[in-house]
CSV table of C-alpha atoms in Angstrom, one decimal:
chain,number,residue,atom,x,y,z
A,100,UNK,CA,29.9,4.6,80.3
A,101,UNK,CA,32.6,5.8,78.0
A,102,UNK,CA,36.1,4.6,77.8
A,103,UNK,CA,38.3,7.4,80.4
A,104,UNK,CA,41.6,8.3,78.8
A,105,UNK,CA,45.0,6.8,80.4
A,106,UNK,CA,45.9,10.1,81.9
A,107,UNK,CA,42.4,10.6,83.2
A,108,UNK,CA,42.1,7.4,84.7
A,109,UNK,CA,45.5,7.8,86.6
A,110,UNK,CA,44.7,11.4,87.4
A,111,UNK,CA,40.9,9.9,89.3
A,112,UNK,CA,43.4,7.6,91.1
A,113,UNK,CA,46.1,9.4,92.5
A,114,UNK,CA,43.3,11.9,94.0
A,115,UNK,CA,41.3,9.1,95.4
A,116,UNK,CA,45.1,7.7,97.2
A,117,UNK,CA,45.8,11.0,98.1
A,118,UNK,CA,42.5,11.4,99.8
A,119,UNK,CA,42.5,8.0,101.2
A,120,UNK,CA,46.4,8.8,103.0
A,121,UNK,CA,44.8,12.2,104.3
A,122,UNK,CA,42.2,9.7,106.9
A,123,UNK,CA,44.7,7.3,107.6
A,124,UNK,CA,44.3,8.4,111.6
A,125,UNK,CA,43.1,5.4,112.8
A,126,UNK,CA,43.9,1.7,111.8
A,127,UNK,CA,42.8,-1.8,112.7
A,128,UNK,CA,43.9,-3.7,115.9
A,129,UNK,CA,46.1,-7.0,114.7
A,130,UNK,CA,49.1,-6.9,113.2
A,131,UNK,CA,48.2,-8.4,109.5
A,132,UNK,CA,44.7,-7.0,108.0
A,133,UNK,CA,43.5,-9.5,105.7
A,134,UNK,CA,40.0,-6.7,105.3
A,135,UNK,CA,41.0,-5.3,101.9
A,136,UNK,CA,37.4,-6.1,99.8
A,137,UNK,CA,34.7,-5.4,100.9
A,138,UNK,CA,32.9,-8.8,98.5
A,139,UNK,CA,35.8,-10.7,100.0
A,140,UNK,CA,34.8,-10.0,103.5
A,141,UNK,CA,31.6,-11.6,102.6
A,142,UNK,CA,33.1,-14.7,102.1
A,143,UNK,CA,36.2,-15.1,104.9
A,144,UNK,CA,38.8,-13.8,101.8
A,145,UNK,CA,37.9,-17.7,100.5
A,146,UNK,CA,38.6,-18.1,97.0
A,147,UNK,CA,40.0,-14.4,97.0
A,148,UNK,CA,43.3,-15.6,95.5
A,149,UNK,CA,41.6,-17.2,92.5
A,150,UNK,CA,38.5,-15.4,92.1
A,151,UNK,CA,39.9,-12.4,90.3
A,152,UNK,CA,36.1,-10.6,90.3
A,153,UNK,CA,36.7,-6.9,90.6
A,154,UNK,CA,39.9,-4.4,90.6
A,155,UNK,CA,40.8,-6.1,94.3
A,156,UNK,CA,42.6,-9.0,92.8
A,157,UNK,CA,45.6,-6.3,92.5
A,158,UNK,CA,46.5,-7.2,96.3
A,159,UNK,CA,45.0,-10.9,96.3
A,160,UNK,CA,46.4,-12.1,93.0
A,161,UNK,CA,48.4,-9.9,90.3
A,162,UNK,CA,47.4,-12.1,87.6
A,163,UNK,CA,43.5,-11.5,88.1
A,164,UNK,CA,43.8,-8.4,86.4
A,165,UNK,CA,44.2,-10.1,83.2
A,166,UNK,CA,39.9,-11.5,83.7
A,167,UNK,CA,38.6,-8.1,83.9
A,168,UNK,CA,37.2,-6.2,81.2
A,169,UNK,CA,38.0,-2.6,80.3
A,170,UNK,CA,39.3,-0.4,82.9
A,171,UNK,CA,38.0,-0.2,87.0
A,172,UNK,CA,38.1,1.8,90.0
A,173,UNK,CA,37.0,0.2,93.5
A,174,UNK,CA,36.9,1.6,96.6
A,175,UNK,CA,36.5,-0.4,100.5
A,176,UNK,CA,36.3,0.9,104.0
A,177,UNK,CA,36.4,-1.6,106.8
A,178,UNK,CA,35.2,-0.9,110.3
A,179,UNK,CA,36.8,-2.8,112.6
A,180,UNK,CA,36.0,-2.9,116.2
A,181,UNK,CA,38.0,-5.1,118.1
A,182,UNK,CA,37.8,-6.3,122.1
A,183,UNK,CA,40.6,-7.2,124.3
A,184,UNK,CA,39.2,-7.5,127.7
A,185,UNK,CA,42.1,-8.1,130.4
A,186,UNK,CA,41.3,-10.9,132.5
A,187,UNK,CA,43.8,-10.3,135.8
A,188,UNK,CA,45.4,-13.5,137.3
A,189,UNK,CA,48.1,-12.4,139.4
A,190,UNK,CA,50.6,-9.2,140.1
A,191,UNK,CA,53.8,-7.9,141.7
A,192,UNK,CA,54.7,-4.4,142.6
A,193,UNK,CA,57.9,-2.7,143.9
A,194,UNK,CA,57.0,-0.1,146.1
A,195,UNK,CA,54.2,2.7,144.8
A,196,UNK,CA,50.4,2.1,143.9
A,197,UNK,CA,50.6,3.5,140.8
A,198,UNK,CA,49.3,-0.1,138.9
A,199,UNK,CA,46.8,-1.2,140.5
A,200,UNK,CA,44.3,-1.1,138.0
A,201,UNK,CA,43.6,-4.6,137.2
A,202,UNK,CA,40.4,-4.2,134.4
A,203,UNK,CA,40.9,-2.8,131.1
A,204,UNK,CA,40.3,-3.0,127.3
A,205,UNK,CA,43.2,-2.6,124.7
A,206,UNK,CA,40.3,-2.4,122.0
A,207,UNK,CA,40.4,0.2,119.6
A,208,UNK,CA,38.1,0.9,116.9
A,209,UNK,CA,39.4,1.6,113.8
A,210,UNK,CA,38.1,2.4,110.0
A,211,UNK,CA,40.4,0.6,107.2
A,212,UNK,CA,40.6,1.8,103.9
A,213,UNK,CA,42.2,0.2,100.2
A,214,UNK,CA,41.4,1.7,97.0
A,215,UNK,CA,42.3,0.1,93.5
A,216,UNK,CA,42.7,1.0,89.7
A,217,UNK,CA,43.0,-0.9,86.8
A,218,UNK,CA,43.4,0.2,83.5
A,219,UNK,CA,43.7,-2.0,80.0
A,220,UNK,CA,46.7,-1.8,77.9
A,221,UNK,CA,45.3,-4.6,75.5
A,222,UNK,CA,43.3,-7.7,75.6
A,223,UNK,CA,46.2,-9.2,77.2
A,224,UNK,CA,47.8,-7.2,79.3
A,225,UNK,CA,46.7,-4.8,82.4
A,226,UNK,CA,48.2,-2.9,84.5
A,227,UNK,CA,47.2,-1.2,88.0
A,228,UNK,CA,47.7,0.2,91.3
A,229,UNK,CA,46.7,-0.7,94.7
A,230,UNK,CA,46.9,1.3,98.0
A,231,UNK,CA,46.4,-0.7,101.2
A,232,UNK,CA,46.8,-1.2,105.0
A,233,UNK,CA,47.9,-4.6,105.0
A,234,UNK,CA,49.5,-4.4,108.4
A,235,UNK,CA,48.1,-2.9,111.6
A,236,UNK,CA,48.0,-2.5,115.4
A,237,UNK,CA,46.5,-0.4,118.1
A,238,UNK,CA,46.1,-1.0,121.9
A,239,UNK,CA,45.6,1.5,124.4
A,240,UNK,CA,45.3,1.2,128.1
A,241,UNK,CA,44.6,3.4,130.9
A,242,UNK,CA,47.5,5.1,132.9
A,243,UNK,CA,46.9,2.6,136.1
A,244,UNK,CA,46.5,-0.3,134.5
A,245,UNK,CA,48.3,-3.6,136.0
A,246,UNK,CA,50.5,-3.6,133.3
A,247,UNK,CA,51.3,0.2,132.3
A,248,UNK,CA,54.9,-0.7,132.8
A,249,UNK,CA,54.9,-2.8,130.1
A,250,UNK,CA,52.1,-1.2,127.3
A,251,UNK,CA,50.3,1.6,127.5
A,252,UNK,CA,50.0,2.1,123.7
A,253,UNK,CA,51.3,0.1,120.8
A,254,UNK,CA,50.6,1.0,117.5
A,255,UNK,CA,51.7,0.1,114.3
A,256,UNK,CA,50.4,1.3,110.9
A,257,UNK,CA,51.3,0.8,106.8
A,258,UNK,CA,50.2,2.3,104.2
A,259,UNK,CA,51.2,-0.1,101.1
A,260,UNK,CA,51.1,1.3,97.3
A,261,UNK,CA,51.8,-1.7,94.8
A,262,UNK,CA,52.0,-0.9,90.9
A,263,UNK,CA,51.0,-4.5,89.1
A,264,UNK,CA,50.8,-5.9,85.7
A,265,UNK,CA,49.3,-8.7,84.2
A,266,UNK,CA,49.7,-10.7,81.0
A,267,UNK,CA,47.6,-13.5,79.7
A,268,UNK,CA,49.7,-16.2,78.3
A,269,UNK,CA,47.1,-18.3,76.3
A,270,UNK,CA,43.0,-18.5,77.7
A,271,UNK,CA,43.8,-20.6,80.5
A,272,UNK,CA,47.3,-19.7,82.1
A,273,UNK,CA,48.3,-15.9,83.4
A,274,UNK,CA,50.5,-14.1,85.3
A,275,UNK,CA,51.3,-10.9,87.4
A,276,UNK,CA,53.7,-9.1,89.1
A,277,UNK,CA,53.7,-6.0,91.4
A,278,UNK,CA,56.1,-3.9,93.5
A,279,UNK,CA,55.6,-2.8,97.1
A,280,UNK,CA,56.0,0.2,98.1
A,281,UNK,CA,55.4,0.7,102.1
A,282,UNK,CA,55.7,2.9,104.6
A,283,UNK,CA,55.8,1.9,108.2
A,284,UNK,CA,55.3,4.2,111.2
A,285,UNK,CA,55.1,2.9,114.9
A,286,UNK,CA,54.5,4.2,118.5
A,287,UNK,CA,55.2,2.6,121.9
A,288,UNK,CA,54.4,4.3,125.1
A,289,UNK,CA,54.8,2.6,128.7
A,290,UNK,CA,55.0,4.0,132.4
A,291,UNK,CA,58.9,4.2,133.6
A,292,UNK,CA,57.8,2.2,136.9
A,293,UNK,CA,55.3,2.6,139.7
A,294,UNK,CA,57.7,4.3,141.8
A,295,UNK,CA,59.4,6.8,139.4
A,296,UNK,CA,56.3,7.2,137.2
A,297,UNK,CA,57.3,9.1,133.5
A,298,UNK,CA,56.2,7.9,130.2
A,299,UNK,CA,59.1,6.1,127.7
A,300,UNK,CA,58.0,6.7,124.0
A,301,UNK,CA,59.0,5.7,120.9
A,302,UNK,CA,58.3,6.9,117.4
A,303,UNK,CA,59.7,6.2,114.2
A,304,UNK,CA,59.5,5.2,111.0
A,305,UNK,CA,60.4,3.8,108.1
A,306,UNK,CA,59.9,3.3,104.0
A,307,UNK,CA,60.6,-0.1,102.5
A,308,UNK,CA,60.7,-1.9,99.2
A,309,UNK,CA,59.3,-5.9,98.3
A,310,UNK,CA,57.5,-7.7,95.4
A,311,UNK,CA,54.4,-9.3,94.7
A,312,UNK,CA,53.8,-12.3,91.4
A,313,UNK,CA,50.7,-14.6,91.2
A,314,UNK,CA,49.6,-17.0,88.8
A,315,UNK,CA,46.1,-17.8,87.5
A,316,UNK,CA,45.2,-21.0,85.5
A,317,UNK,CA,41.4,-21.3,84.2
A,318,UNK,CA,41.2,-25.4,84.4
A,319,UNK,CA,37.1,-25.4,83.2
A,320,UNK,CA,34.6,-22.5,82.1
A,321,UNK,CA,33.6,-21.7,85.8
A,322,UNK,CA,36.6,-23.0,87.5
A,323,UNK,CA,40.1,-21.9,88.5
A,324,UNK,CA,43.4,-21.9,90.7
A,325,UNK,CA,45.5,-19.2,91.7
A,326,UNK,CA,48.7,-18.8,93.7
A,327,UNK,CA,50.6,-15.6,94.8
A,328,UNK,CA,53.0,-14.7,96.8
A,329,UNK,CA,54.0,-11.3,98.8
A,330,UNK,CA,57.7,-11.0,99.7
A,331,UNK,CA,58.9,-9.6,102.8
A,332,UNK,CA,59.7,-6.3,103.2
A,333,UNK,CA,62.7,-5.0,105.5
A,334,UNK,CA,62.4,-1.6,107.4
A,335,UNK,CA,64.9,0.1,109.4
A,336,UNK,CA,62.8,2.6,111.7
A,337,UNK,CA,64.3,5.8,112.6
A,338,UNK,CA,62.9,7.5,115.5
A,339,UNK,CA,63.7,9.0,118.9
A,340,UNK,CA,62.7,7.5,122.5
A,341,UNK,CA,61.2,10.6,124.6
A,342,UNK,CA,60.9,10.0,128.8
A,343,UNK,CA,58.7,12.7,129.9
A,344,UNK,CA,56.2,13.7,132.4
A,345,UNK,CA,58.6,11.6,135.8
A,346,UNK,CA,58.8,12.3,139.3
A,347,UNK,CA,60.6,11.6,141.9
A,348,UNK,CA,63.3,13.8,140.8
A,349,UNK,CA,64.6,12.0,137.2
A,350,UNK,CA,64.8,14.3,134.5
A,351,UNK,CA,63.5,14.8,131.2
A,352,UNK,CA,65.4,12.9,128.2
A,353,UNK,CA,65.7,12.8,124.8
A,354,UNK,CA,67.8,10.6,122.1
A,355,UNK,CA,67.4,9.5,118.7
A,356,UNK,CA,66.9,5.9,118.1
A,357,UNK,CA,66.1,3.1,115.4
A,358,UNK,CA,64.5,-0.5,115.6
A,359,UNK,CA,64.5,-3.2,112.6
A,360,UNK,CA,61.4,-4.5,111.5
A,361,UNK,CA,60.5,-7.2,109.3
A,362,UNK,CA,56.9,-7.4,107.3
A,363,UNK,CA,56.4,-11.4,106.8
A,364,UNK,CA,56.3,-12.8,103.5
A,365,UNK,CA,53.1,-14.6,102.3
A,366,UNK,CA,51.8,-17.5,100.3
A,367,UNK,CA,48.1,-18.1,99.3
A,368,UNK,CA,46.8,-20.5,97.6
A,369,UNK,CA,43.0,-20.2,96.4
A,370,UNK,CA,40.1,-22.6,94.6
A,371,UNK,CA,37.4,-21.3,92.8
A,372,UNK,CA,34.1,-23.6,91.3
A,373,UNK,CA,31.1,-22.8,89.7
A,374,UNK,CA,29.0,-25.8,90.3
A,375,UNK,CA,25.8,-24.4,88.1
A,376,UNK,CA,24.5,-20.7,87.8
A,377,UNK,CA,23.8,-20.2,91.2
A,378,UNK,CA,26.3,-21.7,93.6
A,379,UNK,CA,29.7,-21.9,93.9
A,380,UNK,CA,32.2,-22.9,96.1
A,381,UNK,CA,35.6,-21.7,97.2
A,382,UNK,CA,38.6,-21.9,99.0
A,383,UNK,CA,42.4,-20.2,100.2
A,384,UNK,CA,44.9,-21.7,102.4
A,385,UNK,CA,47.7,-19.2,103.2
A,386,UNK,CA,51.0,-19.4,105.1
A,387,UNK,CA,52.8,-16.5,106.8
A,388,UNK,CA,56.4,-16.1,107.4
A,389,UNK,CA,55.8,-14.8,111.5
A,390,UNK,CA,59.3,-16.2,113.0
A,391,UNK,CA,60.8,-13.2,111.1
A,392,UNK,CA,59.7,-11.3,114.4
A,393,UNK,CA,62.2,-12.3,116.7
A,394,UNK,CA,62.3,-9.2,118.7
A,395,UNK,CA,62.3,-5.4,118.5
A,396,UNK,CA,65.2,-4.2,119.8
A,397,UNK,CA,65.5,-0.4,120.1
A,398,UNK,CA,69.0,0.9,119.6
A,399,UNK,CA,70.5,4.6,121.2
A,400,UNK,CA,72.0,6.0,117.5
A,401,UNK,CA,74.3,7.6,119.3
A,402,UNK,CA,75.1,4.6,121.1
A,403,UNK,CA,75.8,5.9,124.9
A,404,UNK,CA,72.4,4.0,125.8
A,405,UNK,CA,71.9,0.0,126.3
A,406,UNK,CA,69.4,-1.5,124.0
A,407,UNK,CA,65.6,-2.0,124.8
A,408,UNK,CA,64.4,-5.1,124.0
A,409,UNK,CA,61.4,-7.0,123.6
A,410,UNK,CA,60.7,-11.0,122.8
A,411,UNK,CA,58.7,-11.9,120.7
A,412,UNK,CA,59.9,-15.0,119.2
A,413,UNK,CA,56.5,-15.2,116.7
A,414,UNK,CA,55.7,-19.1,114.9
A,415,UNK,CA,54.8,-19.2,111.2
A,416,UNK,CA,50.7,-19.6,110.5
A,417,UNK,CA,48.3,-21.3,108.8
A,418,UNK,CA,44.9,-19.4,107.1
A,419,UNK,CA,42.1,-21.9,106.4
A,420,UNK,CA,39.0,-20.9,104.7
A,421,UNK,CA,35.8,-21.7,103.1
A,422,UNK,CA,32.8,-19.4,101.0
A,423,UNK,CA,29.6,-20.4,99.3
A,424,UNK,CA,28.2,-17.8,97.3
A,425,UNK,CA,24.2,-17.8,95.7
A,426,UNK,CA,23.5,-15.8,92.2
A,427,UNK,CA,20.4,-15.0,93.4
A,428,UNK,CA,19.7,-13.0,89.6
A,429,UNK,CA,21.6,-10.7,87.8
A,430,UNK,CA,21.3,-8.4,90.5
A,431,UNK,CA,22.2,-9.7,93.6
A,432,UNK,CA,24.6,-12.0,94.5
A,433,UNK,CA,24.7,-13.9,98.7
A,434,UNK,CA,27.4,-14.6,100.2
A,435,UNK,CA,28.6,-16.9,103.7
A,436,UNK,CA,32.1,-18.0,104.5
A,437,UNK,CA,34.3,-19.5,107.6
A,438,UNK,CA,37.7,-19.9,108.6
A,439,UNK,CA,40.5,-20.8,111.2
A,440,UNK,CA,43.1,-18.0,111.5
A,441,UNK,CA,46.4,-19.8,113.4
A,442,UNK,CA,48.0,-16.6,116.2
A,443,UNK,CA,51.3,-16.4,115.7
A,444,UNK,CA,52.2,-15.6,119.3
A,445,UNK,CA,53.0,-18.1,122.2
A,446,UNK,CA,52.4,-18.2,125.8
A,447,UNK,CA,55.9,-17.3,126.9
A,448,UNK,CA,56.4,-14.6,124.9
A,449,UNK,CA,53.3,-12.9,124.3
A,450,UNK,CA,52.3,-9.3,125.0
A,451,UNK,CA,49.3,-7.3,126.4
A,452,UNK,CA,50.6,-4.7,123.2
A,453,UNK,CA,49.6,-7.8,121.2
A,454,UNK,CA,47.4,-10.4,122.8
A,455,UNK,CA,47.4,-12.9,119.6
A,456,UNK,CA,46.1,-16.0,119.8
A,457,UNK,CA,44.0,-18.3,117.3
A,458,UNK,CA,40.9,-17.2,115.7
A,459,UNK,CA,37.9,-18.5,113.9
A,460,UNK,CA,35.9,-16.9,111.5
A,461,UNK,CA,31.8,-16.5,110.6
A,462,UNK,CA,31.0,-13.9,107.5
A,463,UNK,CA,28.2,-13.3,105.7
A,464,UNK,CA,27.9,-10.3,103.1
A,465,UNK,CA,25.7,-9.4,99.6
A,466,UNK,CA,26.3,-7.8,96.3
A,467,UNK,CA,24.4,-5.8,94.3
A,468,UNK,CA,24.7,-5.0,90.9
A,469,UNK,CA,23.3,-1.6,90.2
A,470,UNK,CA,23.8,-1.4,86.2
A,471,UNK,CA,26.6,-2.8,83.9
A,472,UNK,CA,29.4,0.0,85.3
A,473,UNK,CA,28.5,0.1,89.3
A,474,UNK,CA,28.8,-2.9,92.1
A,475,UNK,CA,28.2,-2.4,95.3
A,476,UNK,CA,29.5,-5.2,98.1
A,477,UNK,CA,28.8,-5.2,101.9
A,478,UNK,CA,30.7,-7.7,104.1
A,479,UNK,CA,29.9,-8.6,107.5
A,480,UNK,CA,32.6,-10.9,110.0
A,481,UNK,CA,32.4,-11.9,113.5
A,482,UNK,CA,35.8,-13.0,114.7
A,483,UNK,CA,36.7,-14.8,118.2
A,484,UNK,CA,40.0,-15.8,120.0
A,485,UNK,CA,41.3,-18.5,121.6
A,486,UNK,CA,42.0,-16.7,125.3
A,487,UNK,CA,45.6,-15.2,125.3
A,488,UNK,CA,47.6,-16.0,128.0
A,489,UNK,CA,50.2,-12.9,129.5
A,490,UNK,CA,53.2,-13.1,132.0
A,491,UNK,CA,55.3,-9.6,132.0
A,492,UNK,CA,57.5,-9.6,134.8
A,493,UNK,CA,61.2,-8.5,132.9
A,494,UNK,CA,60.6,-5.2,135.0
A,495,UNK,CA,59.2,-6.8,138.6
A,496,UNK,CA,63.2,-5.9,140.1
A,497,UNK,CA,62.8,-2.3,139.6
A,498,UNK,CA,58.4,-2.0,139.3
A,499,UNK,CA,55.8,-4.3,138.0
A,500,UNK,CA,54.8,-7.8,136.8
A,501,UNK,CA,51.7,-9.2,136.2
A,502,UNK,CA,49.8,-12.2,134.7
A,503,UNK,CA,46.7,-12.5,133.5
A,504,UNK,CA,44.4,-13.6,130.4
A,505,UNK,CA,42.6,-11.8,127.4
A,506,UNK,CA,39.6,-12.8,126.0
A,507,UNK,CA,39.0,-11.2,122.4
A,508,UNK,CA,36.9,-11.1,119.7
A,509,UNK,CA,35.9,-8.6,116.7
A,510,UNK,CA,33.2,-7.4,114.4
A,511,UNK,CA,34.2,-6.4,111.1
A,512,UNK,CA,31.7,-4.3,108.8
A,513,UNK,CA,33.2,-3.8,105.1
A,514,UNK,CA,31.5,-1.7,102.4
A,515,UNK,CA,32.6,-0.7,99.3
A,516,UNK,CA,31.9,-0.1,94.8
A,517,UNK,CA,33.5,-1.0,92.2
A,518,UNK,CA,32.8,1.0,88.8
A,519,UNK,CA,33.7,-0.6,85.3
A,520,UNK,CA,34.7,2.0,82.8
C-alpha cells in the first residue's frame, strides 16, 4: 500500500476523531478506563508500556512511536458491561415511603472508543495523535431506590486528544512527549428527600490542559523497558444545579454553579521479553495519584447558596499485571494475561455513585494478521470486585440513610485494526 501524503494522512484522522466524538453517548462504568487497545486487552494492558506494537503506544508510551515503521492508523471499540448489584444491609427513613426500594443495579453498559495516527517525519522521529476516553463513570438507579437521596445517576465522561512525538536517540534509547488536551463533562442527579421528593441536578463542564513523556530503552534484540508518565490535569467545571419536578409545595430553582476536579496523574512502568519465536512474556506495574480526590464540592457562583459537598477522601493505587503471548505463525498471534487492580475508595467514604473496591483480572484475546498493511486484535476480560462496602446517612436528619454492600464484576469485549501505510 502506498505511502499517504502528510495532509492526507491528517485529513483520514481528523474525520475518524470527528466521527468517533459524534458516538460518544455512552461511556464505561469506573472512573479510570485502562481499555484503550484492543491487542492490549488481550493481555491485562501487561507489557503495554514497553511493547510499542501498533499506533496505541501514543497513550501507553510516547516513545513507542519511534519502533513503528512508516505511517499507521488504528482504531478500538470496547464494550464494557459492568454489574453493581446492591446488596441492602440496613436503612433509615424520615417520614414518607418514597425509598423503599432496597434491590437495584447501578450497571450500565457502555461502548468505549480510542482512535490513533501516526505518521513518520524521518527514521527518527514520529509524530502522532491520540483520541481517548481515559476517564469514565456511569451509574443509574431507579427512582425508589434505598438510596435515591444520595445517587440516582452519576456520570462522568472525557474525551482526551494528545498530539505526541518521538525521537530515537541512538538504536537502543528513545523518547516521547505529548500534550493533553481534555474535556470533562459530568452529571449528578439525586432525590431532594423522601418527604419533599424533587430531583437536584448538576451539570457542567470543563476543558483542561496536562502532559504526557515516556522513555523506551531496547536492552536485547527481543527485549525492552519502558516508562511514562501522564500528568494530572486540573478542571474547573462550570455548570448549574437544577431542583425540579418537588412536591409538597417547594418550588422550582435554578442557579449557576462550578466544582473543581482533579484527573490523577500516572506512572507505568512495563517489561517486555522475547524468550524464542513463539513466547514471550511481559509485565506493567502502574501507580495512580487518587488522593487528589478529596471531595467535590459544588459552589453557588453567585454565592447566596451553602456549598454541597461530598467525601471522598480516595488512596493512591497500585496496577499489577502479567501477559504471555504465543506466535502461533505469521498469522496469528494468542494471547492470556492477569492482574490485580488496587480500588481507590475506602469503607468510610465510599459511594453507591462509585462502589470501588479492588479488582482482579483474567483476559484472553488473538491477533490476526491479514496482509503486511492490516491487523486485526480481539480482547476478551472478565473483571471481579472485592464487595464494596456503603454507609450514606449525611441526609438521615431531614430523609434517608442506608447501608448496604455491592458486589461487582465486568466483561470487557475489545475489537479493533490497525493499518500500516
Amino acid at each position: 500500500m502506498p505511502k499517504l501524503s502528510k495532509c492526507h494522512f491528517m485529513a483520514t484522522f481528523v474525520a475518524a476523531a470527528a466521527l468517533m466524538a459524534g458516538t460518544q453517548q455512552v461511556h464505561a462504568a469506573g472512573f479510570q478506563l485502562k481499555e484503550q487497545s484492543a491487542e492490549g486487552q488481550g493481555n491485562s494492558f501487561a507489557g503495554s508500556t514497553a511493547k510499542a506494537y501498533d499506533a496505541s503506544t501514543i497513550f501507553f508510551n510516547p516513545a513507542g512511536m519511534s519502533r513503528l515503521e512508516g505511517n499507521q492508523f488504528q482504531a478500538n471499540a470496547s464494550l464494557i458491561m459492568p454489574s453493581a448489584e446492591y446488596k441492602h444491609g440496613s436503612s433509615s427513613r424520615v417520614g414518607g415511603t418514597l425509598f423503599n426500594d432496597t434491590n437495584d443495579n447501578g450497571g450500565v453498559t457502555a461502548l468505549v472508543p480510542s482512535l490513533y495516527g501516526v505518521y513518520e517525519i524521518n527514521d527518527k522521529m514520529k509524530v502522532g495523535v491520540s483520541v481517548n476516553t481515559p476517564f469514565g463513570l456511569s451509574t443509574e438507579y431507579k427512582d425508589d431506590w434505598v438510596g435515591a437521596q444520595y445517587n440516582l445517576l452519576s456520570k462522568i465522561e472525557t474525551i482526551t486528544t494528545t498530539p505526541s512525538i518521538s525521537y530515537q536517540i541512538n538504536p537502543q534509547l528513545s523518547f516521547g512527549v505529548g500534550l493533553q488536551i481534555q474535556y470533562l463533562g459530568g452529571e449528578l442527579t439525586r432525590k431532594a428527600s423522601p418527604v419533599v421528593g424533587g430531583d437536584v441536578e448538576l451539570k457542567a463542564d470543563d476543558m483542561g490542559v496536562g502532559a504526557t513523556f515516556g522513555v523506551l530503552y531496547q536492552y536485547s534484540e527481543g527485549g525492552r523497558i519502558g516508562v511514562n508518565y501522564r500528568s494530572q490535569v486540573n478542571h474547573t467545571l462550570d455548570g448549574h444545579v437544577k431542583i425540579s419536578n418537588s412536591t409538597g409545595g417547594v418550588a422550582n430553582a435554578y442557579y449557576r454553579a462550578e466544582a473543581d476536579l482533579t484527573t490523577p496523574d500516572i506512572i507505568s512502568f512495563g517489561w517486555y521479553h522475547e524468550l524464542d519465536e513463539k513466547w514471550a512474556v511481559m509485565s506493567d506495574i502502574a501507580w495512580t495519584n487518587w488522593s487528589v480526590f478529596k471531595e467535590l464540592r459544588v459552589q453557588d457562583k453567585v454565592g447566596t447558596r451553602a456549598d454541597a459537598v461530598t467525601t471522598y477522601e480516595w488512596d493512591d493505587t497500585m496496577f499489577y499485571s502479567l501477559g504471555v503471548n504465543y506466535k502461533y505463525d505469521d498469522q496469528w498471534k494468542f494471547q492470556t494475561g492477569v492482574a490485580y487492580d488496587e480500588g481507590a475508595a475506602n469503607d468510610e467514604h465510599r459511594t453507591a455513585g462509585i462502589p470501588d473496591s479492588d479488582r482482579y483480572w483474567l483476559s484472553v484475546g488473538t491477533e490476526y494478521k491479514m496482509n503486511e498493511s492490516v491487523t486485526w486484535n480481539i480482547g476478551y476480560s472478565h473483571l471481579w470486585g472485592d464487595d464494596a462496602k456503603v454507609t450514606e446517612d449525611s441526609r438521615a436528619a431531614t430523609g434517608s440513610g442506608f447501608a448496604g454492600t455491592f458486589e461487582n464484576h465486568v466483561d470487557i469485549v475489545t475489537a479493533g485494526v490497525n493499518i500500516s501505510f
